[in-house]
Amino acid sequence: MRSDILAVLASSLSLATAHTYIWGVFVNGVDQGTFRGIRTPAYNGPPPRGYANSPVKDLDSIDMRCNVLGDKQVPHTIQVQPGDNLTLDWHHDNRSASDDIIDYSHHGPAMVYLSPDPPADNSFVKIWEKGLYETSDKPYGAGKWATTSDIKANKGLMHVRIPAGLKAGFYLLRAELVGLHEADASYLKNSRRGIQFYPNCVQLEVVGDGEVALPTDGVSFPGAYKYEDPGIVYDVYCSTESKATRTAPCTTTYPIPGPTVWSGAWAETTAVSVGPVLEGSTSATRWSSWISKSVVTSATFVGTSPYITATSTYTASWSTEYSAPAPTMA
Ligand SMILES: *[C@@H]1O[C@H](CO)[C@@H](O)[C@H](O)[C@H]1NC(C)=O
Ligand SMILES: *[C@@H]1O[C@H](CO)[C@@H](O)[C@H](O)[C@H]1NC(C)=O
Ligand SMILES: [Cu+2]
């Protein structure tokens, strides 16, 4: 028992890099409140640097849908109208301009999907994506990537617009950042490496009298991405100077995983300027439990040191029918 616990601690500590999740949502530039409406993933590293969520790497895992604990409703649902501009605010340690968002090594694409809530088979429809959007002017430069050159450089802001005329109803917005820094290997063949997904879901209620339904031939999570897809196993270092001596040819294009963007989504997304973050907490309170490989480890803290009190197993359970979230939840 004791050696198991130590093993959990050791592996969690090695994950204490700058990983990221959504801390807030602005609607037409107006903050909706820190963590409000967001299915915040479980934290899985112990303090002092434990406020990072680990990537999802197993493409067949239910965690690909809305990350760990993504099946758990949160009390608040954000109301939007068709045509509204949403800005998702990704952070690592705190919701401030000094936050480091995500490690600079995590070059990769970013995507946003929309699904009715709760999701069903093939209900996720891609409404936005950005990948390698500028190749380097140097022969072996890394180029510009959505995660690092756009979202990290723009203090964590990711812009997406609610499709025009979208029918009223409850939806889940599934946004993700992707890190390719270990994607030259397949997770199937080497579970220590592999492409890293940071999916995060937001509960939305679309209001108004729109008449456009989401298409029903979207994708499922898990299921949308396969290990054989060209953008899943990809050598992002192949095109950088440090590996210029490689003999394999380097591609300078990147095929973004998943389906093409739905024709009903906005063809262009402009960055909207955002107002101040609502008053209240902008830093996360320390969690007393975290999850790794479906094991929930609970702890109390003595100073900054976690003292393990219990472990249990967690299984995601998604309902098939929408029910309004309870106003308060533990
Ligand atoms: C969303 O942004 C676009 C582009 O800047 C703008 O034309 C539109 O009016 C905005 N929508 C709302 C509801 O503010
Ligand atoms: C926010 O986190 C960053 C590290 O990501 C740290 O350098 C900074 O001091 C923190 N800022 C605040 C206001 O806590
Ligand atoms: Cu990482």
Coordinates of N, CA and C in Angstrom, one line a residue, residues 44-165:
N44 N -3.9 17.0 -11.2 CA -3.3 15.7 -10.9 C -1.8 15.8 -10.6
G45 N -1.4 16.9 -10.1 CA -0.1 16.9 -9.5 C -0.2 17.5 -8.1
P46 N 0.6 17.0 -7.1 CA 0.6 17.6 -5.8 C 1.2 18.9 -5.7
P47 N 0.8 19.8 -4.8 CA 1.5 21.1 -4.5 C 3.0 20.9 -4.3
P48 N 3.8 21.8 -4.4 CA 3.5 23.2 -4.7 C 3.2 23.5 -6.1
R49 N 3.5 22.7 -7.0 CA 3.3 23.0 -8.5 C 2.2 22.0 -9.0
G50 N 1.2 21.7 -8.2 CA 0.3 20.7 -8.6 C -1.0 21.1 -9.3
Y51 N -1.0 22.4 -9.7 CA -2.2 22.9 -10.3 C -2.2 22.7 -11.8
A52 N -1.7 21.6 -12.3 CA -1.6 21.4 -13.7 C -2.4 20.2 -14.0
N53 N -3.2 20.3 -15.1 CA -3.9 19.1 -15.5 C -3.0 18.3 -16.6
S54 N -3.0 17.0 -16.4 CA -2.2 16.2 -17.3 C -2.8 16.1 -18.7
P55 N -2.1 15.9 -19.7 CA -2.6 15.7 -21.0 C -3.4 14.4 -21.1
V56 N -4.4 14.3 -22.0 CA -5.0 13.0 -22.3 C -4.2 12.5 -23.5
K57 N -3.7 11.3 -23.4 CA -2.9 10.7 -24.5 C -3.5 9.5 -25.1
D58 N -4.4 8.8 -24.4 CA -5.0 7.6 -24.8 C -6.2 8.0 -25.7
L59 N -6.1 7.8 -27.0 CA -7.2 8.3 -27.9 C -8.5 7.5 -27.7
D60 N -8.4 6.4 -27.1 CA -9.6 5.6 -26.9 C -10.3 5.8 -25.5
S61 N -9.7 6.7 -24.8 CA -10.2 7.0 -23.4 C -11.4 7.9 -23.4
I62 N -12.3 7.7 -22.5 CA -13.5 8.6 -22.4 C -13.0 10.0 -22.0
D63 N -11.8 10.1 -21.4 CA -11.3 11.4 -21.0 C -11.0 12.3 -22.2
M64 N -11.0 11.7 -23.5 CA -10.8 12.5 -24.7 C -12.0 13.4 -24.9
R65 N -13.2 13.0 -24.3 CA -14.4 13.8 -24.5 C -14.3 15.2 -23.8
C66 N -14.2 15.2 -22.5 CA -14.2 16.5 -21.8 C -13.1 16.4 -20.7
N67 N -12.1 15.6 -20.9 CA -11.0 15.5 -19.9 C -11.5 14.7 -18.6
V68 N -10.6 14.6 -17.7 CA -10.9 13.8 -16.5 C -12.0 14.6 -15.6
L69 N -13.0 14.0 -15.2 CA -14.2 14.6 -14.5 C -15.1 15.3 -15.5
G70 N -14.9 15.2 -16.8 CA -15.7 15.9 -17.8 C -17.1 15.5 -17.8
D71 N -17.5 14.4 -17.2 CA -18.9 14.0 -17.2 C -19.6 14.7 -16.1
K72 N -18.9 15.4 -15.2 CA -19.6 16.0 -14.1 C -20.1 17.4 -14.4
Q73 N -21.4 17.6 -14.3 CA -21.9 18.9 -14.6 C -21.4 19.9 -13.5
V74 N -21.4 21.1 -14.0 CA -21.1 22.2 -13.0 C -22.4 23.0 -12.9
P75 N -22.6 23.8 -11.8 CA -23.9 24.4 -11.5 C -24.3 25.4 -12.6
H76 N -23.3 26.2 -13.1 CA -23.7 27.3 -13.9 C -23.6 26.9 -15.4
T77 N -24.5 27.5 -16.2 CA -24.5 27.3 -17.7 C -24.4 28.7 -18.3
I78 N -23.5 28.9 -19.2 CA -23.4 30.3 -19.8 C -24.3 30.5 -21.0
Q79 N -25.1 31.5 -20.9 CA -26.1 31.8 -22.0 C -25.5 32.6 -23.1
V80 N -25.7 32.2 -24.3 CA -25.2 32.9 -25.5 C -26.2 33.0 -26.5
Q81 N -26.0 33.8 -27.5 CA -26.9 33.9 -28.7 C -26.0 33.6 -29.9
P82 N -26.7 33.1 -31.0 CA -26.0 32.9 -32.2 C -25.2 34.2 -32.6
G83 N -24.0 34.1 -33.1 CA -23.2 35.2 -33.5 C -22.4 35.8 -32.4
D84 N -22.6 35.4 -31.2 CA -21.8 35.9 -30.1 C -20.4 35.5 -30.2
N85 N -19.5 36.4 -29.8 CA -18.1 36.1 -29.8 C -17.6 35.6 -28.4
L86 N -17.1 34.4 -28.4 CA -16.6 33.8 -27.1 C -15.1 33.9 -27.1
T87 N -14.6 34.2 -26.0 CA -13.1 34.1 -25.8 C -12.8 33.2 -24.6
L88 N -12.2 32.1 -24.8 CA -11.8 31.2 -23.8 C -10.5 31.6 -23.2
D89 N -10.4 31.6 -21.9 CA -9.2 32.1 -21.2 C -8.4 31.0 -20.6
W90 N -7.4 30.5 -21.3 CA -6.6 29.4 -20.9 C -5.4 29.8 -20.0
H91 N -5.3 29.1 -18.9 CA -4.1 29.4 -17.9 C -3.6 28.2 -17.3
H92 N -2.4 28.4 -16.6 CA -1.7 27.4 -15.9 C -1.8 27.6 -14.4
D93 N -1.2 28.6 -13.9 CA -1.2 28.9 -12.4 C -2.2 29.9 -11.9
N94 N -2.5 30.9 -12.7 CA -3.4 31.9 -12.3 C -3.9 32.7 -13.5
R95 N -5.0 33.4 -13.3 CA -5.7 34.1 -14.3 C -5.2 35.5 -14.4
S96 N -3.9 35.6 -14.6 CA -3.3 37.0 -14.7 C -2.4 37.0 -15.9
A97 N -2.0 38.2 -16.3 CA -1.1 38.4 -17.5 C 0.3 37.8 -17.3
S98 N 0.7 37.6 -16.0 CA 2.0 37.0 -15.7 C 2.0 35.5 -15.8
D99 N 0.9 34.9 -16.0 CA 0.8 33.4 -16.0 C 1.5 32.9 -17.3
D100 N 2.1 31.7 -17.2 CA 2.9 31.2 -18.3 C 2.1 30.3 -19.3
I101 N 0.8 30.1 -19.0 CA -0.2 29.5 -19.9 C 0.2 28.0 -20.2
I102 N 1.2 27.8 -21.0 CA 1.6 26.4 -21.4 C 3.1 26.5 -21.8
D103 N 3.8 25.4 -21.5 CA 5.2 25.4 -21.9 C 5.5 25.7 -23.3
Y104 N 6.5 26.5 -23.6 CA 6.8 26.9 -25.0 C 7.1 25.7 -25.9
S105 N 7.5 24.6 -25.3 CA 7.8 23.4 -26.0 C 6.5 22.8 -26.7
H106 N 5.3 23.2 -26.2 CA 4.1 22.5 -26.6 C 3.5 23.1 -27.9
H107 N 4.3 23.1 -28.9 CA 3.8 23.5 -30.2 C 2.7 22.5 -30.7
G108 N 1.6 23.1 -31.3 CA 0.6 22.2 -31.7 C -0.6 23.0 -32.2
P109 N -1.6 22.2 -32.7 CA -2.9 22.9 -33.1 C -3.8 23.1 -32.0
A110 N -4.9 23.9 -32.3 CA -6.0 24.1 -31.3 C -7.3 24.0 -32.1
M111 N -8.3 23.4 -31.4 CA -9.5 23.1 -32.1 C -10.7 23.4 -31.1
V112 N -11.9 23.7 -31.7 CA -13.1 23.8 -30.9 C -14.2 23.1 -31.6
Y113 N -15.0 22.3 -30.8 CA -16.1 21.5 -31.3 C -17.3 22.0 -30.5
L114 N -18.5 21.7 -31.1 CA -19.7 22.0 -30.4 C -20.6 20.7 -30.5
S115 N -21.3 20.4 -29.4 CA -22.2 19.2 -29.4 C -23.4 19.6 -28.6
P116 N -24.6 19.0 -28.9 CA -25.7 19.1 -28.0 C -25.2 18.5 -26.7
D117 N -25.8 19.0 -25.6 CA -25.5 18.4 -24.2 C -26.6 17.6 -23.8
P118 N -26.5 16.3 -23.5 CA -25.3 15.6 -23.5 C -24.9 15.1 -24.9
P119 N -23.6 14.8 -25.1 CA -23.2 14.3 -26.4 C -23.8 13.0 -26.8
A120 N -23.9 12.7 -28.1 CA -24.4 11.4 -28.5 C -23.4 10.9 -29.6
D121 N -23.6 9.8 -30.2 CA -22.7 9.3 -31.3 C -22.6 10.4 -32.4
N122 N -21.4 10.7 -32.8 CA -21.2 11.6 -33.9 C -21.8 13.0 -33.7
S123 N -21.9 13.4 -32.4 CA -22.5 14.7 -32.2 C -21.6 15.9 -32.1
F124 N -20.3 15.7 -32.1 CA -19.3 16.8 -32.0 C -19.0 17.3 -33.4
V125 N -19.2 18.6 -33.6 CA -19.0 19.3 -34.9 C -17.9 20.3 -34.7
K126 N -16.9 20.2 -35.6 CA -15.8 21.2 -35.4 C -16.2 22.6 -35.9
I127 N -16.0 23.6 -35.1 CA -16.4 24.9 -35.5 C -15.2 25.9 -35.6
W128 N -14.0 25.4 -35.2 CA -12.8 26.3 -35.4 C -11.6 25.4 -35.3
E129 N -10.5 25.8 -36.0 CA -9.3 25.1 -35.8 C -8.1 26.0 -36.3
K130 N -7.0 25.8 -35.8 CA -5.8 26.5 -36.2 C -4.6 25.6 -35.9
G131 N -3.7 25.5 -36.8 CA -2.6 24.6 -36.7 C -1.2 25.3 -36.8
L132 N -0.4 24.8 -37.8 CA 0.8 25.5 -38.2 C 0.4 26.6 -39.2
Y133 N 0.4 27.8 -38.7 CA -0.2 28.9 -39.6 C 0.9 29.7 -40.3
E134 N 2.1 29.5 -39.9 CA 3.2 30.3 -40.7 C 4.4 29.4 -40.6
T135 N 5.0 29.1 -41.8 CA 6.2 28.3 -41.7 C 7.3 29.3 -41.5
S136 N 8.4 28.8 -41.0 CA 9.6 29.6 -40.7 C 10.3 30.1 -41.9
D137 N 10.8 31.3 -41.8 CA 11.6 31.8 -43.0 C 13.0 31.2 -43.0
K138 N 13.4 30.5 -41.9 CA 14.6 29.8 -41.8 C 14.4 28.4 -42.3
P139 N 15.3 27.8 -43.0 CA 15.1 26.4 -43.5 C 14.6 25.4 -42.5
Y140 N 15.1 25.5 -41.3 CA 14.8 24.4 -40.3 C 14.1 25.0 -39.1
G141 N 13.4 26.2 -39.2 CA 12.8 26.8 -38.1 C 11.5 26.1 -37.7
A142 N 10.9 26.3 -36.5 CA 9.8 25.6 -36.0 C 8.5 26.1 -36.7
G143 N 8.5 27.4 -37.1 CA 7.2 27.9 -37.6 C 6.3 28.4 -36.5
K144 N 5.1 28.9 -36.9 CA 4.2 29.4 -35.8 C 3.0 28.5 -35.7
W145 N 2.8 28.1 -34.4 CA 1.7 27.2 -34.1 C 0.6 27.8 -33.2
A146 N -0.6 27.3 -33.3 CA -1.7 27.9 -32.6 C -1.5 28.0 -31.1
T147 N -1.0 26.9 -30.5 CA -0.8 26.8 -29.0 C 0.2 27.9 -28.5
T148 N 1.4 27.9 -29.1 CA 2.5 28.6 -28.6 C 2.6 30.0 -29.2
S149 N 2.4 30.2 -30.5 CA 2.7 31.5 -31.1 C 1.4 32.3 -31.1
D150 N 0.2 31.7 -30.9 CA -1.0 32.5 -30.9 C -1.5 32.5 -29.4
I151 N -2.0 31.4 -28.9 CA -2.7 31.4 -27.7 C -1.8 31.8 -26.5
K152 N -0.7 31.1 -26.4 CA 0.3 31.5 -25.3 C 0.7 32.9 -25.5
A153 N 1.1 33.3 -26.7 CA 1.6 34.7 -26.9 C 0.5 35.7 -26.6
N154 N -0.8 35.3 -26.8 CA -1.9 36.3 -26.5 C -2.5 36.0 -25.2
K155 N -1.7 35.7 -24.2 CA -2.1 35.5 -22.8 C -3.2 34.6 -22.5
G156 N -3.2 33.5 -23.4 CA -4.2 32.4 -23.1 C -5.5 32.6 -23.8
L157 N -5.7 33.7 -24.6 CA -7.0 33.9 -25.2 C -7.2 33.2 -26.5
M158 N -8.4 32.5 -26.6 CA -8.8 31.7 -27.7 C -10.2 32.1 -28.2
H159 N -10.3 32.6 -29.4 CA -11.5 33.2 -29.8 C -12.3 32.2 -30.7
V160 N -13.6 32.2 -30.5 CA -14.5 31.3 -31.3 C -15.9 32.0 -31.3
R161 N -16.6 31.8 -32.4 CA -17.9 32.5 -32.5 C -19.0 31.5 -32.6
I162 N -20.1 31.7 -31.9 CA -21.3 30.9 -32.0 C -21.9 30.9 -33.4
P163 N -22.1 29.8 -34.0 CA -22.6 29.8 -35.4 C -23.9 30.6 -35.6
A164 N -24.0 31.3 -36.7 CA -25.1 32.1 -37.1 C -26.4 31.2 -37.1
G165 N -27.5 31.7 -36.5 CA -28.8 31.0 -36.6 C -28.9 29.7 -35.8

